[in-house]
Coordinates of C-alpha atoms and ligand atoms in Angstrom, one line a residue:
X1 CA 0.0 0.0 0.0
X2 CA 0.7 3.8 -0.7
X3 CA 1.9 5.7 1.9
X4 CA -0.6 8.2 3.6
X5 CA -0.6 12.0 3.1
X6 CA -2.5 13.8 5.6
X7 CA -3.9 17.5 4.0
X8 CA -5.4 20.2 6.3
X9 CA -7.6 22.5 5.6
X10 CA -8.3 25.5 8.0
X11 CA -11.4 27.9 8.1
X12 CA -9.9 30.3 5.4
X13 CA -9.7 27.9 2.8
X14 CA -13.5 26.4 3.8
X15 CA -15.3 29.8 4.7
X16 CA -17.6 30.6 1.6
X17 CA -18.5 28.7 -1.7
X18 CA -15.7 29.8 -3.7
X19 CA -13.7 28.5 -1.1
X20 CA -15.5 24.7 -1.2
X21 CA -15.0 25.3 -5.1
X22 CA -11.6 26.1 -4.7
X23 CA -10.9 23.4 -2.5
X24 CA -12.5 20.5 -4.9
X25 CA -10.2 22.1 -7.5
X26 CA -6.5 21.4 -5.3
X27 CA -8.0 18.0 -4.6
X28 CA -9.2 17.1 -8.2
X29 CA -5.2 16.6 -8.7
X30 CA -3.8 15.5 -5.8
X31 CA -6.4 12.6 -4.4
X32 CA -5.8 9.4 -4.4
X33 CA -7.3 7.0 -2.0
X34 CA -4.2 7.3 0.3
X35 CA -5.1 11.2 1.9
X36 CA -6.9 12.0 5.1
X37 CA -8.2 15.5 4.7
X38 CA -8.8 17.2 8.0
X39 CA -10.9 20.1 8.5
X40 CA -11.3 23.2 10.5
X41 CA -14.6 25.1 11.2
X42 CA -16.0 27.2 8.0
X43 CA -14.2 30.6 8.4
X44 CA -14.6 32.5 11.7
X45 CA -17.3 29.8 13.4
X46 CA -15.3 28.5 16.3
X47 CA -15.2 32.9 17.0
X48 CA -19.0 32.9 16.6
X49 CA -19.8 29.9 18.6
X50 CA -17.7 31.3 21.4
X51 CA -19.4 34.4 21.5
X52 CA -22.6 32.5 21.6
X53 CA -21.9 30.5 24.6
X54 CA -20.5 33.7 26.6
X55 CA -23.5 35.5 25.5
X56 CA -25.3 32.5 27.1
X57 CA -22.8 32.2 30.4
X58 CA -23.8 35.9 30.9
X59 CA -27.6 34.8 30.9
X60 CA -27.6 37.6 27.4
X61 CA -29.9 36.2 24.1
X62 CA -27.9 35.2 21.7
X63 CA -31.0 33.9 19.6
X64 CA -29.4 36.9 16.7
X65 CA -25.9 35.4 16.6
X66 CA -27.3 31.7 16.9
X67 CA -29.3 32.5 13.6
X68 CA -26.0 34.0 11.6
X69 CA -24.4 31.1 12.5
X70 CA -26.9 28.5 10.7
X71 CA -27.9 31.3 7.8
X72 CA -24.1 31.0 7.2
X73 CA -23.9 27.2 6.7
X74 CA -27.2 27.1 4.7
X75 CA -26.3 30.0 2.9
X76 CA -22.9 28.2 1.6
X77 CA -24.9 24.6 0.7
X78 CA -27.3 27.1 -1.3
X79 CA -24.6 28.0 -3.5
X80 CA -22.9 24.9 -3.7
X81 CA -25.9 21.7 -3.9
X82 CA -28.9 21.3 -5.7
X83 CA -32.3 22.0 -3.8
X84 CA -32.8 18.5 -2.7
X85 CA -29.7 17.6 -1.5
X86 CA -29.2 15.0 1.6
X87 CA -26.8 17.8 2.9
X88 CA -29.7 20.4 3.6
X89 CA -31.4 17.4 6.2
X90 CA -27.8 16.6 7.6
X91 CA -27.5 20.1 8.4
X92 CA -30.8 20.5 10.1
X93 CA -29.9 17.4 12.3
X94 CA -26.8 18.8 13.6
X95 CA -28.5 22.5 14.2
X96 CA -31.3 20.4 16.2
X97 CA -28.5 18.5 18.4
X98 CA -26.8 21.9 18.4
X99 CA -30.0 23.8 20.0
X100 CA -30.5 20.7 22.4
X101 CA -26.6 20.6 23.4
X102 CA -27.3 25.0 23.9
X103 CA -30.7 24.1 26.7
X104 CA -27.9 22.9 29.4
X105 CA -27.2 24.9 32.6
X106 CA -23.8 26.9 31.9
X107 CA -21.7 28.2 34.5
X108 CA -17.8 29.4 35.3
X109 CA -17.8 25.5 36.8
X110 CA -18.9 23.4 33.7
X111 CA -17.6 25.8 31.2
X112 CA -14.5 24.5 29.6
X113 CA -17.0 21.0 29.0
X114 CA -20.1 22.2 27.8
X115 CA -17.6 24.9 25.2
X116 CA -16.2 21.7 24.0
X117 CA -19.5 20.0 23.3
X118 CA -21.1 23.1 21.6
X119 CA -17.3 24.6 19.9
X120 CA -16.8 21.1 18.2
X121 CA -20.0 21.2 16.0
X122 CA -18.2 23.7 14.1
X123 CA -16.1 20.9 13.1
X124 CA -18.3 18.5 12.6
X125 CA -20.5 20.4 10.2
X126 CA -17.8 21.8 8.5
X127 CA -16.7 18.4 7.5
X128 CA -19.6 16.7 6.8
X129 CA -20.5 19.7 4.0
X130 CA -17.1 18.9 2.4
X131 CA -17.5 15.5 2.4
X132 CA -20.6 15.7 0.8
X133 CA -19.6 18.6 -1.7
X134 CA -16.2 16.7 -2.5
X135 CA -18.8 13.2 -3.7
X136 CA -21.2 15.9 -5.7
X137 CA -18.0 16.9 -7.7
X138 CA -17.2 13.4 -8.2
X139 CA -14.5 13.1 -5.7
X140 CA -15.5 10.2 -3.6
X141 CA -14.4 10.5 0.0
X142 CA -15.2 9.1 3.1
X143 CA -16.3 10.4 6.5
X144 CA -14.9 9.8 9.5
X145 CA -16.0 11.0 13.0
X146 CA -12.9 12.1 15.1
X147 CA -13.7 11.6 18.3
X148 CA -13.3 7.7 17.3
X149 CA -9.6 8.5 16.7
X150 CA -8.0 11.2 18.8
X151 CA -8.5 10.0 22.2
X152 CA -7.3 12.6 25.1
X153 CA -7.6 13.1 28.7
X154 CA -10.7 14.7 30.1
X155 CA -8.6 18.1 30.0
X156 CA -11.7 20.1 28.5
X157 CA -10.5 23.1 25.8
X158 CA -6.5 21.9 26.7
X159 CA -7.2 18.0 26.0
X160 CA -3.7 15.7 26.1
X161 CA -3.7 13.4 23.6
X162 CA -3.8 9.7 24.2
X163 CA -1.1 8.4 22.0
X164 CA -0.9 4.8 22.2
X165 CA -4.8 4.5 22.2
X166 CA -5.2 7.3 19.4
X167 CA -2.6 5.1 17.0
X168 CA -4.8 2.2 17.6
X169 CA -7.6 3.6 17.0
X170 CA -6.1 5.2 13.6
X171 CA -5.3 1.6 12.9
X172 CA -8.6 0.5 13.4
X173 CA -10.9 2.7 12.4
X174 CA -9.0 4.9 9.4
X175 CA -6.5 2.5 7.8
X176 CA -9.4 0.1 6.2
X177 CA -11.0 3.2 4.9
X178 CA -7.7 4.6 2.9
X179 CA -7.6 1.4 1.9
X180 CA -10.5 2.3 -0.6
X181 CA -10.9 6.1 -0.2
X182 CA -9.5 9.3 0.7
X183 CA -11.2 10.1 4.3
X184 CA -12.5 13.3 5.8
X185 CA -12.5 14.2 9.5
X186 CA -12.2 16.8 12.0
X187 CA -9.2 18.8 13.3
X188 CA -9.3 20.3 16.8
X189 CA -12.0 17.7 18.2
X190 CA -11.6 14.7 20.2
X191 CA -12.9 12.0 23.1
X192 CA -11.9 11.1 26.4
X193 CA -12.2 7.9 27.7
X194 CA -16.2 8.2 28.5
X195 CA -16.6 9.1 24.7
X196 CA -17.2 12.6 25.4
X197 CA -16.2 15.3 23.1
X198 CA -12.8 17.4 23.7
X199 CA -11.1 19.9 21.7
X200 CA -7.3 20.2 21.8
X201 CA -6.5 24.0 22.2
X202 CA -7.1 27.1 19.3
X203 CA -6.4 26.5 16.2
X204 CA -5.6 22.7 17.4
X205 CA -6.4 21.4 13.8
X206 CA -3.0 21.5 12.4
X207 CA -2.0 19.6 15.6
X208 CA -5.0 16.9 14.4
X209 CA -2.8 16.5 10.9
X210 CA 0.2 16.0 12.9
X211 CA -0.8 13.8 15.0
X212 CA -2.6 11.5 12.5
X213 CA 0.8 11.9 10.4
X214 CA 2.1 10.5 12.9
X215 CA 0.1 7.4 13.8
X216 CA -0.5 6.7 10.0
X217 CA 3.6 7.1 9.2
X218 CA 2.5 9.0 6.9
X219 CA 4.8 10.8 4.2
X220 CA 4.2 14.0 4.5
X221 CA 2.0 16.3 6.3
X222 CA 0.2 19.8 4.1
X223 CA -1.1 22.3 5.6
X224 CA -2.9 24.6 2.9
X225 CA -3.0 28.2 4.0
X226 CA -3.8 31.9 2.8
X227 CA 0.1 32.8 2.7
X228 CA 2.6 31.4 0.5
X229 CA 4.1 29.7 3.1
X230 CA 6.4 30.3 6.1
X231 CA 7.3 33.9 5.9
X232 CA 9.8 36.2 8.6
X233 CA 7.1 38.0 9.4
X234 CA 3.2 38.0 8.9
X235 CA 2.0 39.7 5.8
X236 CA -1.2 41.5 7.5
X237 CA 1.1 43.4 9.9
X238 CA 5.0 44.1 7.5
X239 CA 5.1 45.1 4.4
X240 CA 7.9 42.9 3.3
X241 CA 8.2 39.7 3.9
X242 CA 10.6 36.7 2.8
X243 CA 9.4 33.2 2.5
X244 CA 11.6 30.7 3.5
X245 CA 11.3 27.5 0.5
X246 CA 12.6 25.0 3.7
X247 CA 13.2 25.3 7.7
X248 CA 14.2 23.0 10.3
X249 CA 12.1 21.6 12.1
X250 CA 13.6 23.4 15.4
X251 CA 13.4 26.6 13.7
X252 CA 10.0 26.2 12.9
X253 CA 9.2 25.5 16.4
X254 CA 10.6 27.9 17.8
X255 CA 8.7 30.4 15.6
X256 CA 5.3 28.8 16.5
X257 CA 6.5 29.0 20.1
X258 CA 7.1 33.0 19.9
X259 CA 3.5 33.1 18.5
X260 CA 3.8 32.6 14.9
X261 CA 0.5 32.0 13.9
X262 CA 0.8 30.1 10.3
X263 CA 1.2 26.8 12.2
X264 CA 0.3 25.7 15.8
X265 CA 2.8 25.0 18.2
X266 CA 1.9 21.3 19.0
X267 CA 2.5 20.3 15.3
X268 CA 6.0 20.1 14.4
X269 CA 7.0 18.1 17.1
X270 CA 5.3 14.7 16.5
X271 CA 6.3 15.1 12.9
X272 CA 10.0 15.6 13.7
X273 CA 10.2 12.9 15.9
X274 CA 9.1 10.5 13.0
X275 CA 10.5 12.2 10.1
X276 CA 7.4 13.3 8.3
X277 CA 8.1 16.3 6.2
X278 CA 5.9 19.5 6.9
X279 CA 4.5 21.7 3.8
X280 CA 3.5 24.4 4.0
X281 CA 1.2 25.6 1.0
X282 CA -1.0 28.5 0.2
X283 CA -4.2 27.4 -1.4
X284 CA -4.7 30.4 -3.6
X285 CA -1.5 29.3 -5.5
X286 CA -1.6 25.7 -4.9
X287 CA 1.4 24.8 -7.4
X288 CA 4.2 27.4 -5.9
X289 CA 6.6 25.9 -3.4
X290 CA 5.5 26.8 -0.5
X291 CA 8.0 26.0 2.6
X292 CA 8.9 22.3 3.5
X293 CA 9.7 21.7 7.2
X294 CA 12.6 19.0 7.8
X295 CA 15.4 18.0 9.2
X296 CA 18.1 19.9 7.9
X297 CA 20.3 21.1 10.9
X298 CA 21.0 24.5 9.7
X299 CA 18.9 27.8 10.7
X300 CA 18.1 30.0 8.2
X301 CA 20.0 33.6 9.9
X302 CA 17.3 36.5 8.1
X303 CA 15.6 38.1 10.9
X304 CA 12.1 37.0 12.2
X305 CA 9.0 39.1 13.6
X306 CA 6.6 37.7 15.5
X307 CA 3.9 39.2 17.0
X308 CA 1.8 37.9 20.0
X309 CA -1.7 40.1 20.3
X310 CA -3.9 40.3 23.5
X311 CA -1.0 40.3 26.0
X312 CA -1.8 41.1 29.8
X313 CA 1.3 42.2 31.6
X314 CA 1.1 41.5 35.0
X315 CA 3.4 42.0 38.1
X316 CA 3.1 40.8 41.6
X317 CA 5.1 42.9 44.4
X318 CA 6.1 41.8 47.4
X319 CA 4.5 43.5 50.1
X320 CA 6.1 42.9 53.2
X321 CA 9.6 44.8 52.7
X322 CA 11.3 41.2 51.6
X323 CA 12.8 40.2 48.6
X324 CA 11.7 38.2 46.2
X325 CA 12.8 34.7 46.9
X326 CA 11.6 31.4 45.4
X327 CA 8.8 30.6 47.2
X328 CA 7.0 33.5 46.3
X329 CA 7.5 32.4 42.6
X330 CA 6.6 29.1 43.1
X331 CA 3.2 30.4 44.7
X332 CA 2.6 32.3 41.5
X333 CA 3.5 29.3 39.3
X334 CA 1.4 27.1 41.1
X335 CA -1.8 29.5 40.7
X336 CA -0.5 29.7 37.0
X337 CA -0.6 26.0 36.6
X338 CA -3.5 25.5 38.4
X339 CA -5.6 27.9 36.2
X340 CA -4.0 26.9 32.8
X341 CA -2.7 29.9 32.0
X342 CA 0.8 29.9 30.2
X343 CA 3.4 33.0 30.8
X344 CA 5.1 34.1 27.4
X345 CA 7.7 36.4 29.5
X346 CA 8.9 36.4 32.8
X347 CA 11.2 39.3 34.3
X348 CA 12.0 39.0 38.2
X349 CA 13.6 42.0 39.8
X350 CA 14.7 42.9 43.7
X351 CA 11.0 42.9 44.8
X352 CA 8.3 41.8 41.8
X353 CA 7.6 39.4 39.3
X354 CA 6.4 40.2 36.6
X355 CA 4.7 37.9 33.6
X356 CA 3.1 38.6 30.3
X357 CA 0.8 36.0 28.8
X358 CA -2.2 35.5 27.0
X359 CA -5.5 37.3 27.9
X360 CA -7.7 35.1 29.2
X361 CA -11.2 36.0 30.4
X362 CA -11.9 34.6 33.9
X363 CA -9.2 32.7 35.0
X364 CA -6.7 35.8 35.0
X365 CA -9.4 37.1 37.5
X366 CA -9.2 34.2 39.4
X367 CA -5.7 34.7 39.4
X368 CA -5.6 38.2 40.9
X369 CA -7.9 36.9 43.6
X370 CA -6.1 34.3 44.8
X371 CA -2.7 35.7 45.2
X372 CA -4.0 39.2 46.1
X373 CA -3.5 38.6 50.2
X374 CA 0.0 37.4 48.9
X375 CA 1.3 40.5 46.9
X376 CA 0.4 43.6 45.5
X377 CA -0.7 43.7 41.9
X378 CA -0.8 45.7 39.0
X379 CA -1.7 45.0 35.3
X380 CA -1.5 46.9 31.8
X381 CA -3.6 44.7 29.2
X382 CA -4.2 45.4 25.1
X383 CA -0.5 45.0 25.1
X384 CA 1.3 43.0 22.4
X385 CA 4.6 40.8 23.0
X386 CA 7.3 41.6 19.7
X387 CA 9.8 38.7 19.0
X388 CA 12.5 39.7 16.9
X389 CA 14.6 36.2 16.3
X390 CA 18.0 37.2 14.9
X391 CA 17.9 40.7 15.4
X392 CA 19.5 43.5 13.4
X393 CA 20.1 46.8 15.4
X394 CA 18.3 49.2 12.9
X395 CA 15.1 46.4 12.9
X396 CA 15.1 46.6 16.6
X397 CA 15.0 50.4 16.7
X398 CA 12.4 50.9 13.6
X399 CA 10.3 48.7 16.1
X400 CA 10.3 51.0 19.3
X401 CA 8.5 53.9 17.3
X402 CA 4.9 55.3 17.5
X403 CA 4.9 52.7 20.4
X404 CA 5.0 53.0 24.2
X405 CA 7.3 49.8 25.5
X406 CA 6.2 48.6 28.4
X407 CA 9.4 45.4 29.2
X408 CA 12.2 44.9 27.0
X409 CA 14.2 41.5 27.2
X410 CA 17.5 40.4 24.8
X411 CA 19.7 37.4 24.4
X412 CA 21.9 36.9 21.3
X413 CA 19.6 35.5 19.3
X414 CA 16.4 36.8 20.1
X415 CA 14.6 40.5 21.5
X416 CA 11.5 40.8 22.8
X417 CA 9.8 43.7 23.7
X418 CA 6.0 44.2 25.6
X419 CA 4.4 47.2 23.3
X420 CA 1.2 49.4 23.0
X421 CA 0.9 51.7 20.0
X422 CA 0.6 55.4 21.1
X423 CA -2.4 56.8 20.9
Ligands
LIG1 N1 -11.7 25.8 14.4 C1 -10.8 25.8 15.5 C2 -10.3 27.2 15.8 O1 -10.6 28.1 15.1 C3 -9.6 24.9 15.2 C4 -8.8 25.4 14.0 O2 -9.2 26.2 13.2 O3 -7.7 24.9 13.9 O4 -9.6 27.4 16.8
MG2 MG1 -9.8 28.2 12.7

């Protein structure tokens, strides 16, 4: 047998019919029965269905938002299937399990579950309308649910995966299908052990791909995206950019780390440990190079801008005429871990701490209230955290104006700097 290739498709490349159209097209050349295609939520539907469910937490209607999200799906089959399609019923049936799944109690306490049950039917529809779109342009492709082959811990919104169970499972359940058809599933979703749905982080579906990559042995890993490819620097925010045609795999890491957003963090290492190639390809111009992730031992030395959004910089100061000494930052790690909340920067000085990390609604809040007694706090939020990876002096200093900079930190390789643009 053919060796696997695992393609993933994020919400960009699924968000309208053009999109669907556009998709069928790439695939029309490259399927063979050998590909898992994994798929994100259409567009920005994981956003919407997030907003729906804090809407809901916060006992607000959200009857408005709840009917743009199911216009939106319709709308797309509309444009893309004849009247009497099967899709227009399959659709209903996951809106009614939707609505039913929406009726439960939701509180701070049961949150990170309940999101998981409600977040993952973006997933779920998503695929089952390019599964069925793919078969009305002749593509025959299977469906496959998931949650039958990631297995994770009961971790909601942060789920670990399973390994050994998850390759079994991918043994089981999706090697007999490639067998005879190309198969698509799910990114981002999962099962814990009592079968109930996970999801594995933001943006979790390229870690999906990898991690079926990795339990398939497959050949290669693609990840189709809106950019060229791996570039120093996103397009949206400099105005040039270089791609790089190939990176380590450590390189690449270490980018995703900083907060590059083209792939998710969790993704390259699976693959590097078995060998499997990383592309990355743009979708709007499906036959350029792109960037292939391997092992090649070298880093590429042209500086790198990453940009992490929707930083809270926080410090905690000793209150008690002390110093800072280790238990006091073991306290505040311990809160951190405890509350899942990951620090991007960490500066101590004579008598503070201070962190930046991601914003994150109300467990930073529950952070401030349980080490208030301890330390006196302060925050600055709307902040974002700059990595420059290989530095040059006069890209450093072109990055300090029209902003005020809140923390600065430099090693060799690598500056970072905590900014807010002036007003
Ligand atoms: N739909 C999920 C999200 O937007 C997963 C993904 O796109 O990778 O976070
Ligand atoms: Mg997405």
């Amino acid at each position: 047998m053919t060796k696997t290739n695992v393609f993933k498709f994020g919400g960009a490349s699924v968000k309208d019919a053009d999109a669907l159209k556009n998709l069928a097209k790439i695939l029309r050349n490259r399927l063979r029965k050998n590909i898992v295609i994994v798929v994100s939520a259409m567009g920005k539907t994981t956003n919407l269905l997030e907003t729906i469910l804090n809407l809901k937490l916060e006992k607000n209607d959200f009857s408005l938002k709840y009917a743009n999200l199911k216009s939106y799906h319709f709308g797309i089959c509309q444009e893309l299937f004849p009247e009497n399609h099967r899709i227009f019923s399959v659709l209903e049936n996951q809106f009614i399990s939707l609505e039913k799944k929406l009726e439960v109690e939701l509180s701070k306490e049961n949150y990170d579950e309940v999101y998981d049950g409600i977040v993952s039917f973006g997933e779920l529809i998503s695929s089952k309308i390019v599964m069925e779109f793919l078969c009305l342009e002749g593509l025959v492709v299977l469906w496959q649910d998931a949650r039958e082959i990631i297995s994770t811990n009961y971790d909601y919104r942060f789920a670990k995966i399973n390994w050994e169970k998850t390759r079994k499972n991918c043994q089981l359940h999706l090697k007999p299908k490639l067998e005879k058809f190309p198969v698509v599933t799910q990114g981002f979703i999962g099962a814990d052990q009592f079968g109930k749905t996970t999801t594995l982080g933001r943006e979790g579906s390229d870690f999906t791909a990898a991690i079926i990559g990795s339990c398939l042995n497959a050949s290669s890993v693609t990840i189709w995206k809106d950019v060229p490819g791996v570039l120093n620097a996103d397009p949206k925010r400099f105005s040039e950019t270089v791609l790089f045609p190939e990176l380590d795999y450590k390189q690449a890491a270490e980018m995703t780390y900083y907060g590059a957003s083209v792939i998710h963090p969790k993704t390259i290492k699976p693959l590097a440990n078995a060998g499997i190639p990383l592309y990355v390809k743009s979708f709007l111009s499906p036959d350029s190079i792109g960037t292939k992730i391997h092992a090649i031992e070298t880093f590429n030395p042209i500086s790198t801008f990453v940009i992490k959004e929707n930083q809270v910089l926080v410090s905690f100061k000793v209150t008690d005429f002390t110093f800072i000494e280790e238990i006091h930052i073991h306290k505040v790690y311990e809160e951190l871990r405890r509350l899942k909340l990951r620090v991007n920067m960490l500066q101590i000085s004579a008598i503070s701490i201070s962190l930046v990390m991601d914003s994150q609604p109300f467990n930073f809040e529950k952070l401030l209230e349980r080490l208030r007694s301890e330390f006196e706090i302060r925050y600055n939020e709307g902040l974002e955290l700059l990595t420059i990876m290989h530095p040059e002096k006069e890209s450093i200093v072109s990055q300090l104006e029209g902003f005020d900079i809140f923390l600065e930190q430099s090693t060799r390789n690598t500056v970072q700097i905590v900014r807010r643009r002036k007003a």
